[in-house]
Tab-separated table of C-alpha atoms in Angstrom:
chain	number	residue	atom	x	y	z
X	150	MET	CA	-4.650	-28.036	-65.704
X	151	ALA	CA	-6.229	-27.621	-62.279
X	152	PRO	CA	-8.342	-24.415	-61.563
X	153	ILE	CA	-6.727	-21.737	-59.589
X	154	ARG	CA	-7.704	-22.155	-56.211
X	155	ARG	CA	-7.757	-19.195	-53.583
X	156	ARG	CA	-7.125	-19.668	-49.939
X	157	ARG	CA	-8.994	-18.186	-47.144
X	158	ALA	CA	-8.628	-14.456	-47.758
X	159	LEU	CA	-7.000	-12.425	-45.410
X	160	GLN	CA	-9.448	-9.764	-44.134
X	161	LEU	CA	-8.331	-6.166	-43.812
X	162	ALA	CA	-11.229	-4.736	-41.785
X	163	GLY	CA	-10.267	-2.828	-38.813
X	164	GLY	CA	-11.349	-5.407	-36.319
X	165	SER	CA	-9.722	-8.474	-38.087
X	166	LEU	CA	-7.217	-10.647	-36.419
X	167	SER	CA	-4.448	-9.284	-39.065
X	168	ALA	CA	-4.869	-5.954	-37.942
X	169	LEU	CA	-4.727	-6.937	-34.271
X	170	VAL	CA	-1.914	-9.091	-34.840
X	171	ALA	CA	-0.082	-6.316	-36.839
X	172	GLY	CA	0.191	-4.409	-33.516
X	173	CYS	CA	2.092	-7.009	-31.770
X	174	VAL	CA	4.709	-7.536	-34.377
X	175	GLY	CA	6.557	-4.365	-34.580
X	176	GLY	CA	8.703	-2.639	-31.661
X	177	SER	CA	7.454	0.129	-29.456
X	178	PRO	CA	6.451	3.249	-31.089
X	179	SER	CA	8.659	6.335	-30.602
X	180	THR	CA	7.615	8.716	-27.968
X	181	GLY	CA	9.241	11.726	-30.018
X	182	THR	CA	11.930	12.779	-32.128
X	183	ASP	CA	12.129	16.542	-31.093
X	184	GLU	CA	14.313	16.178	-28.256
X	185	GLN	CA	18.085	15.718	-28.515
X	186	THR	CA	19.408	12.859	-27.225
X	187	ASP	CA	22.827	12.518	-25.547
X	188	THR	CA	25.438	10.887	-27.479
X	189	PRO	CA	28.890	11.764	-26.344
X	190	THR	CA	31.486	11.533	-29.004
X	191	ASP	CA	34.538	12.826	-27.297
X	192	GLU	CA	34.970	10.075	-24.902
X	193	PRO	CA	35.854	6.427	-25.919
X	194	THR	CA	33.326	3.915	-25.834
X	195	GLU	CA	34.213	0.865	-23.940
X	196	THR	CA	33.754	-2.412	-25.527
X	197	PRO	CA	34.958	-5.205	-23.388
X	198	THR	CA	36.206	-8.011	-25.162
X	199	ASP	CA	37.975	-10.106	-22.401
X	200	GLU	CA	34.723	-11.534	-20.988
X	201	PRO	CA	33.228	-14.521	-22.471
X	202	THR	CA	29.949	-14.281	-24.361
X	203	GLU	CA	27.066	-16.128	-22.595
X	204	THR	CA	25.585	-19.115	-24.824
X	205	PRO	CA	21.982	-19.499	-24.693
X	206	MET	CA	21.167	-23.100	-22.917
X	207	ALA	CA	19.146	-25.483	-24.715
X	208	ALA	CA	15.787	-26.225	-23.076
X	209	THR	CA	15.531	-29.355	-21.179
X	210	GLU	CA	11.950	-29.265	-19.934
X	211	VAL	CA	8.525	-27.705	-20.650
X	212	THR	CA	7.932	-25.138	-17.912
X	213	GLY	CA	4.462	-24.083	-18.932
X	214	SER	CA	1.712	-23.508	-21.639
X	215	GLU	CA	-1.309	-21.640	-22.866
X	216	GLN	CA	-3.670	-22.607	-25.376
X	217	VAL	CA	-6.097	-20.803	-27.439
X	218	ARG	CA	-8.923	-22.494	-29.366
X	219	TYR	CA	-9.686	-21.631	-32.901
X	220	PRO	CA	-12.931	-22.121	-34.199
X	221	SER	CA	-13.745	-24.978	-36.692
X	222	GLY	CA	-14.809	-23.970	-40.267
X	223	PRO	CA	-15.790	-25.493	-43.652
X	224	SER	CA	-13.118	-24.063	-45.652
X	225	GLU	CA	-10.493	-26.899	-46.676
X	226	PRO	CA	-7.138	-25.866	-45.710
X	227	ASP	CA	-4.069	-26.655	-48.245
X	228	TRP	CA	-2.745	-29.472	-45.974
X	229	ALA	CA	-6.118	-31.412	-46.325
X	230	GLY	CA	-6.130	-34.637	-48.583
X	231	ALA	CA	-7.336	-38.136	-48.479
X	232	ASP	CA	-4.896	-39.504	-45.914
X	233	ALA	CA	-3.950	-36.330	-43.864
X	234	VAL	CA	-5.222	-36.289	-40.369
X	235	GLY	CA	-3.938	-32.628	-39.320
X	236	HIS	CA	-1.012	-30.415	-39.708
X	237	VAL	CA	1.435	-28.401	-37.438
X	238	SER	CA	2.958	-25.083	-37.896
X	239	LEU	CA	5.408	-23.686	-35.678
X	240	ALA	CA	6.407	-20.015	-35.148
X	241	ALA	CA	9.628	-19.024	-33.192
X	242	SER	CA	9.293	-14.879	-33.792
X	243	ARG	CA	6.660	-12.466	-34.077
X	244	GLU	CA	7.017	-11.797	-37.477
X	245	ARG	CA	6.580	-15.520	-38.433
X	246	ALA	CA	3.488	-15.715	-36.061
X	247	ARG	CA	1.783	-12.730	-37.703
X	248	ALA	CA	2.088	-14.740	-41.223
X	249	LEU	CA	1.013	-17.803	-39.662
X	250	LEU	CA	-2.179	-16.536	-38.072
X	251	ALA	CA	-3.296	-13.654	-40.740
X	252	PRO	CA	-5.272	-15.877	-43.010
X	253	PHE	CA	-7.800	-16.849	-39.955
X	254	GLU	CA	-10.826	-14.778	-39.214
X	255	LEU	CA	-12.157	-15.054	-35.758
X	256	PRO	CA	-15.036	-14.264	-33.986
X	257	GLU	CA	-14.637	-10.967	-31.907
X	258	GLU	CA	-14.777	-12.479	-28.665
X	259	ARG	CA	-11.765	-14.597	-29.643
X	260	ARG	CA	-9.612	-12.115	-31.181
X	261	GLU	CA	-8.408	-10.517	-27.806
X	262	PRO	CA	-7.129	-14.024	-26.285
X	263	VAL	CA	-4.924	-14.391	-29.434
X	264	VAL	CA	-3.526	-10.866	-29.430
X	265	GLU	CA	-2.810	-11.434	-25.476
X	266	LEU	CA	-1.224	-14.415	-26.229
X	267	LEU	CA	1.064	-13.065	-28.636
X	268	ARG	CA	1.907	-9.919	-26.557
X	269	GLY	CA	2.928	-12.128	-23.560
X	270	THR	CA	5.153	-14.425	-25.721
X	271	ASP	CA	8.809	-14.158	-25.161
X	272	PHE	CA	10.392	-16.006	-28.128
X	273	GLU	CA	13.595	-16.387	-26.438
X	274	ARG	CA	11.960	-19.247	-24.312
X	275	SER	CA	8.685	-19.951	-26.131
X	276	LEU	CA	7.609	-21.504	-29.105
X	277	LEU	CA	4.062	-21.070	-30.593
X	278	ALA	CA	2.445	-24.152	-32.411
X	279	LEU	CA	-0.861	-24.195	-34.464
X	280	VAL	CA	-2.200	-27.725	-34.528
X	281	GLU	CA	-5.114	-28.502	-37.138
X	282	THR	CA	-7.038	-31.465	-37.659
X	283	VAL	CA	-10.339	-32.579	-39.398
X	284	GLY	CA	-13.951	-33.818	-38.228
X	285	PRO	CA	-16.746	-35.567	-40.043
X	286	ASN	CA	-19.391	-32.808	-38.802
X	287	GLY	CA	-20.010	-29.500	-37.252
X	288	CYS	CA	-19.929	-30.770	-33.499
X	289	TYR	CA	-15.922	-31.159	-33.901
X	290	ARG	CA	-15.007	-27.735	-32.901
X	291	THR	CA	-12.066	-27.816	-31.090
X	292	VAL	CA	-8.566	-29.432	-30.427
X	293	GLU	CA	-7.643	-31.276	-26.963
X	294	LEU	CA	-3.788	-31.157	-26.333
X	295	SER	CA	-2.175	-33.635	-23.722
X	296	ASN	CA	1.448	-34.855	-22.763
X	297	LEU	CA	3.233	-31.945	-23.740
X	298	ALA	CA	6.893	-32.586	-23.015
X	299	LEU	CA	10.359	-32.159	-24.360
X	300	SER	CA	12.060	-35.167	-26.224
X	301	ASP	CA	15.455	-35.121	-27.384
X	302	ASP	CA	15.505	-32.168	-29.746
X	303	ARG	CA	11.757	-31.738	-30.133
X	304	LEU	CA	8.466	-30.862	-28.501
X	305	VAL	CA	5.992	-33.856	-28.362
X	306	SER	CA	2.307	-33.899	-27.733
X	307	ASP	CA	-1.019	-35.659	-28.146
X	308	ALA	CA	-3.722	-33.919	-30.090
X	309	SER	CA	-7.106	-34.892	-30.578
X	310	ALA	CA	-10.198	-33.498	-32.357
X	311	VAL	CA	-13.224	-33.118	-29.894
X	312	ASP	CA	-16.757	-33.906	-30.507
X	313	GLU	CA	-18.678	-31.187	-28.452
X	314	SER	CA	-22.098	-32.746	-28.814
X	315	ASP	CA	-24.218	-33.700	-26.024
X	316	GLY	CA	-25.925	-36.475	-27.676
X	317	GLU	CA	-29.118	-34.401	-28.506
X	318	THR	CA	-27.267	-31.922	-30.538
X	319	ALA	CA	-27.871	-31.746	-34.556
X	320	CYS	CA	-24.696	-31.848	-35.731
X	321	THR	CA	-24.118	-30.096	-39.441
X	322	GLU	CA	-23.139	-32.677	-42.068
X	323	ALA	CA	-20.160	-31.194	-43.283
X	324	LEU	CA	-16.467	-31.677	-42.808
X	325	THR	CA	-14.649	-29.026	-40.361
X	326	TYR	CA	-11.472	-28.257	-39.552
X	327	PRO	CA	-10.853	-27.125	-35.882
X	328	ALA	CA	-7.595	-25.914	-34.723
X	329	THR	CA	-5.733	-24.539	-31.549
X	330	LEU	CA	-2.993	-22.500	-30.742
X	331	VAL	CA	-0.594	-23.082	-28.055
X	332	ARG	CA	2.462	-21.435	-26.516
X	333	VAL	CA	4.915	-23.712	-25.013
X	334	THR	CA	7.516	-22.146	-22.576
X	335	PHE	CA	10.573	-23.739	-21.779
X	336	ASP	CA	13.577	-23.692	-19.446
X	337	GLY	CA	15.922	-22.472	-22.193
X	338	THR	CA	16.084	-21.934	-25.743
X	339	PRO	CA	12.982	-23.552	-27.648
X	340	PRO	CA	13.493	-26.552	-29.969
X	341	GLU	CA	12.796	-25.880	-33.508
X	342	ARG	CA	10.794	-29.084	-34.127
X	343	ALA	CA	7.807	-30.366	-32.740
X	344	THR	CA	5.797	-33.784	-33.418
X	345	PHE	CA	2.240	-33.994	-32.602
X	346	THR	CA	0.190	-37.668	-32.638
X	347	ILE	CA	-2.824	-36.101	-34.057
X	348	THR	CA	-6.084	-38.221	-34.015
X	349	ASP	CA	-8.805	-36.807	-36.177
X	350	GLY	CA	-12.536	-37.048	-35.814
X	351	TRP	CA	-12.804	-40.587	-37.478
X	352	GLY	CA	-10.228	-41.955	-34.794
X	353	GLU	CA	-7.284	-42.030	-37.295
X	354	SER	CA	-3.887	-41.125	-35.665
X	355	ALA	CA	-0.731	-40.049	-37.581
X	356	ASP	CA	2.690	-38.546	-36.051
X	357	VAL	CA	2.792	-34.743	-37.614
X	358	THR	CA	6.066	-32.906	-37.628
X	359	GLY	CA	6.527	-29.310	-38.160
X	360	THR	CA	9.573	-27.175	-37.941
X	361	VAL	CA	10.275	-23.487	-37.514
X	362	GLU	CA	11.822	-23.279	-41.296
X	363	ASP	CA	8.851	-24.862	-42.876
X	364	ARG	CA	7.272	-22.896	-45.626
X	365	ILE	CA	3.999	-20.983	-45.002
X	366	GLY	CA	3.409	-19.512	-48.326
X	367	PRO	CA	2.852	-22.071	-51.288
X	368	ASP	CA	5.767	-23.086	-53.391
X	369	PRO	CA	5.440	-21.094	-56.512
X	370	ASP	CA	6.146	-24.478	-58.587
X	371	ASP	CA	3.118	-25.773	-57.209
X	372	LEU	CA	0.766	-22.896	-58.337
X	373	ALA	CA	-2.124	-23.776	-60.913
X	374	GLY	CA	-1.852	-21.542	-64.215
X	375	HIS	CA	0.856	-20.504	-66.574
X	376	VAL	CA	3.518	-17.946	-66.950
X	377	ARG	CA	3.868	-17.363	-70.628
X	378	PRO	CA	3.826	-19.194	-74.003
X	379	ASP	CA	7.220	-20.798	-74.957
X	380	ASP	CA	7.435	-19.661	-78.469
X	381	ASP	CA	8.556	-16.285	-79.528
X	382	PRO	CA	5.343	-13.707	-80.221
X	383	VAL	CA	4.359	-12.424	-83.651
X	384	VAL	CA	5.613	-8.679	-83.439
X	385	ARG	CA	2.483	-6.347	-84.637
X	386	GLU	CA	2.899	-2.929	-85.934
X	387	PRO	CA	2.736	-0.150	-83.234
X	388	LEU	CA	-0.695	0.418	-81.981
X	389	SER	CA	-2.750	3.573	-83.676
X	390	CYS	CA	-5.959	5.160	-82.550
X	391	ASP	CA	-7.756	7.557	-84.376
X	392	ARG	CA	-10.083	8.735	-81.340
X	393	GLU	CA	-9.709	12.401	-81.007
X	394	GLY	CA	-7.775	13.318	-77.861
X	395	PHE	CA	-6.564	9.824	-77.364
X	396	LYS	CA	-3.827	9.396	-75.102
X	397	ARG	CA	-2.534	5.804	-74.472
X	398	HIS	CA	-2.103	4.428	-70.790
X	399	GLU	CA	1.351	4.775	-69.576
X	400	SER	CA	3.508	1.775	-69.177
X	401	TRP	CA	5.004	2.257	-65.700
X	402	VAL	CA	7.172	-0.806	-65.882
X	403	ASP	CA	9.772	-1.306	-68.753
X	404	ASP	CA	11.099	-4.811	-68.064
X	405	PRO	CA	9.157	-6.800	-65.462
X	406	PRO	CA	9.955	-10.456	-64.443
X	407	TRP	CA	7.908	-13.198	-65.720
X	408	GLY	CA	5.870	-14.933	-63.191
X	409	LEU	CA	7.756	-14.083	-60.039
X	410	ALA	CA	8.510	-11.178	-58.044
X	411	THR	CA	11.669	-11.354	-55.632
X	412	ASP	CA	12.739	-9.065	-52.882
X	413	ASP	CA	16.246	-7.178	-52.658
X	414	ASP	CA	17.937	-10.485	-51.648
X	415	GLY	CA	16.305	-12.531	-54.392
X	416	ALA	CA	13.716	-14.185	-52.215
X	417	PRO	CA	10.470	-15.033	-53.917
X	418	THR	CA	7.663	-12.590	-52.681
X	419	PHE	CA	4.637	-12.702	-55.357
X	420	ALA	CA	4.156	-15.353	-58.106
X	421	LEU	CA	1.699	-14.446	-61.156
X	422	ARG	CA	-0.191	-17.129	-63.077
X	423	VAL	CA	-2.717	-16.940	-65.777
X	424	ASP	CA	-5.048	-19.604	-66.495
X	425	ARG	CA	-4.758	-20.469	-69.983
X	426	LEU	CA	-1.925	-19.406	-72.854
X	427	GLU	CA	-4.504	-19.221	-75.402
X	428	ALA	CA	-7.934	-17.469	-75.731
X	429	ALA	CA	-10.357	-15.883	-78.404
X	430	VAL	CA	-11.970	-12.535	-78.333
X	431	GLY	CA	-15.274	-12.627	-76.201
X	432	GLU	CA	-13.491	-15.447	-73.934
X	433	THR	CA	-12.034	-14.829	-70.450
X	434	VAL	CA	-8.679	-15.107	-68.744
X	435	THR	CA	-8.115	-15.383	-65.204
X	436	VAL	CA	-5.015	-13.959	-63.592
X	437	ALA	CA	-4.084	-14.654	-59.811
X	438	MET	CA	-1.067	-13.138	-57.987
X	439	THR	CA	-0.100	-15.059	-54.583
X	440	ASN	CA	1.975	-14.433	-51.801
X	441	VAL	CA	4.600	-17.104	-52.134
X	442	SER	CA	6.847	-15.719	-49.160
X	443	ASP	CA	6.545	-16.719	-45.387
X	444	SER	CA	5.734	-13.197	-44.248
X	445	VAL	CA	2.839	-10.980	-44.486
X	446	LEU	CA	3.494	-8.494	-47.654
X	447	SER	CA	2.077	-5.780	-49.133
X	448	THR	CA	1.170	-4.505	-52.563
X	449	GLY	CA	-0.193	-1.610	-54.342
X	450	ASN	CA	-3.968	-1.743	-54.947
X	451	ARG	CA	-5.549	-4.020	-57.578
X	452	HIS	CA	-6.118	-1.611	-60.254
X	453	LYS	CA	-2.332	-1.017	-60.593
X	454	TYR	CA	-1.788	-3.051	-63.740
X	455	GLY	CA	-1.256	-2.739	-67.509
X	456	PHE	CA	-2.858	-4.819	-70.346
X	457	GLN	CA	-0.359	-4.856	-73.064
X	458	THR	CA	0.279	-6.315	-76.552
X	459	HIS	CA	3.652	-6.725	-78.008
X	460	THR	CA	4.419	-4.416	-80.971
X	461	GLU	CA	7.349	-3.109	-83.049
X	462	SER	CA	7.626	-0.215	-80.503
X	463	GLY	CA	7.662	-2.599	-77.475
X	464	TRP	CA	4.918	-3.593	-75.093
X	465	GLU	CA	1.977	-1.122	-75.443
X	466	ASP	CA	-1.263	-0.828	-73.398
X	467	VAL	CA	-4.105	-1.130	-75.142
X	468	ARG	CA	-6.143	1.209	-73.142
X	469	GLY	CA	-6.179	4.706	-72.933
X	470	ALA	CA	-8.176	7.993	-72.305
X	471	THR	CA	-9.777	10.430	-74.515
X	472	ASP	CA	-10.015	13.488	-72.182
X	473	GLY	CA	-6.491	14.012	-72.200
X	474	ASP	CA	-6.113	14.075	-68.436
X	475	HIS	CA	-3.848	12.173	-66.169
X	476	LEU	CA	-5.084	8.894	-64.822
X	477	PRO	CA	-4.308	9.062	-61.020
X	478	TYR	CA	-3.825	6.201	-58.930
X	479	THR	CA	-3.815	6.131	-55.164
X	480	ASP	CA	-0.854	5.169	-53.034
X	481	GLU	CA	-1.859	2.571	-50.592
X	482	ALA	CA	-0.672	-0.591	-49.041
X	483	ILE	CA	-2.678	-3.639	-49.273
X	484	SER	CA	-1.670	-6.575	-46.945
X	485	HIS	CA	-1.460	-10.322	-48.081
X	486	ALA	CA	-0.971	-13.245	-45.828
X	487	PRO	CA	1.113	-15.886	-47.209
X	488	GLY	CA	-0.855	-17.742	-49.949
X	489	ASP	CA	-3.344	-14.654	-50.439
X	490	GLY	CA	-3.265	-12.273	-52.940
X	491	PHE	CA	-5.458	-10.596	-55.937
X	492	GLU	CA	-7.542	-12.382	-58.968
X	493	TRP	CA	-8.577	-10.821	-61.833
X	494	THR	CA	-11.021	-12.318	-64.449
X	495	LEU	CA	-10.819	-10.179	-67.542
X	496	ALA	CA	-13.322	-10.445	-70.453
X	497	LEU	CA	-11.420	-10.234	-73.770
X	498	THR	CA	-13.673	-7.580	-75.413
X	499	GLU	CA	-13.218	-3.781	-75.481
X	500	GLU	CA	-15.741	-3.157	-72.897
X	501	GLY	CA	-14.645	-6.266	-70.806
X	502	LEU	CA	-11.106	-5.002	-70.301
X	503	VAL	CA	-11.767	-1.731	-68.817
X	504	ALA	CA	-14.855	-2.943	-66.778
X	505	ASP	CA	-14.521	-3.195	-62.897
X	506	HIS	CA	-11.286	-0.730	-63.079
X	507	VAL	CA	-11.198	2.197	-60.927
X	508	HIS	CA	-11.161	4.258	-64.183
X	509	ALA	CA	-13.847	2.221	-65.995
X	510	ASP	CA	-15.773	5.432	-66.989
X	511	ARG	CA	-12.538	6.928	-68.359
X	512	LEU	CA	-10.682	4.178	-70.278
X	513	VAL	CA	-11.352	2.847	-73.581
X	514	VAL	CA	-9.611	0.123	-75.702
X	515	CYS	CA	-8.048	1.616	-79.154
X	516	PRO	CA	-7.805	0.140	-81.530
X	517	ASP	CA	-10.005	-3.129	-81.226
X	518	LEU	CA	-8.468	-6.065	-80.004
X	519	GLU	CA	-6.357	-8.264	-82.835
X	520	PRO	CA	-4.640	-11.545	-82.609
X	521	GLY	CA	-1.115	-11.255	-80.975
X	522	ARG	CA	0.782	-11.976	-77.906
X	523	TYR	CA	-0.783	-9.736	-74.779
X	524	ARG	CA	0.936	-9.151	-71.219
X	525	PHE	CA	-0.617	-8.667	-67.824
X	526	VAL	CA	1.862	-6.517	-65.801
X	527	PHE	CA	1.142	-5.639	-62.178
X	528	TRP	CA	3.338	-2.578	-61.025
X	529	GLU	CA	3.645	-2.937	-57.530
X	530	PRO	CA	5.533	-5.496	-57.309
X	531	ALA	CA	6.296	-5.593	-60.973
X	532	VAL	CA	5.577	-9.059	-62.324
X	533	ALA	CA	4.122	-10.177	-65.377
X	534	VAL	CA	2.419	-13.069	-67.358
X	535	ALA	CA	1.478	-13.319	-70.998
X	536	PHE	CA	-1.009	-15.279	-73.377
X	537	ASP	CA	-2.013	-15.292	-77.016
X	538	LEU	CA	-5.265	-13.698	-78.359
X	539	VAL	CA	-6.278	-16.173	-81.144
X	540	GLU	CA	-8.823	-15.932	-83.712
């Protein structure tokens, strides 16, 4: 089984691109709600029905473009592979643009041009394209576009990795992945498909096509790891703890879905995976939660989970507190770009299961860990995975 691999992390700092882009996505803020608005109800509302509805005309030509360069970086993107020369991603809405750009962390001097580009984009007439490629060393820091045009039902263009060295520059010997963001404006409704002839830093070329419907987040079926063992678990006796004042951690979720959380329409949002289906006391398991949607989504904080075992009384958390007081959790929204999320590495010992938790100073495991089926369940959104603890 391949190890769980994390994509570039979404930065949540105040000056990050994600925070800035978020301000470009929503509508205008309300200017006040205290004043009554005039909404006549005793006069009929005119709704003309005899006038034809104007159908937007499909674009026939490119009328303009604006490009923002992205810095090259050493982090290998998900599209990279032995034969891949690059990748093309399209955005035909502000929400999709936010999801597309959120994983990138830009130097401060390059953030504002991106934000201004988004603010000035009319998606009824414009299409955003993020074009990425690869170079053999650190001197390949940008992508040059040329010959932007509309061909039949798609945008076409040439894109090349650019070596910015001057012959005397010492170039870092490492693969780099430069990218550029281009806004292309049309004389009508933009196309939903684009093909770029991309030439990488070795001179290898290929036609790379992207559409506005392409997946941004990873496919849940492609994620490394497991959801739960296939066989039925051995049911243990209910947990009992002889520590004075011990109060078992509450189970905030009764029947969470296994491995995949969905929204109200049934669309996948977050996937949960565990790296192994069996582990012994003293070993570790790694649990990863990944945004598998095509939008930036929010969750509760990383401490909102239960670690439970299957007993005759149901799923019971193995942790609890001995002081008798309530264990509070803060209500906050943590944003995750597509492909991003949380990761937990849990040491399967009484001490390890409470270490690094916000309530580590109060939580204890009682009784001691015993063989059986164990479940990690995140609460916001509700989703679970399971594995067996063996001798």
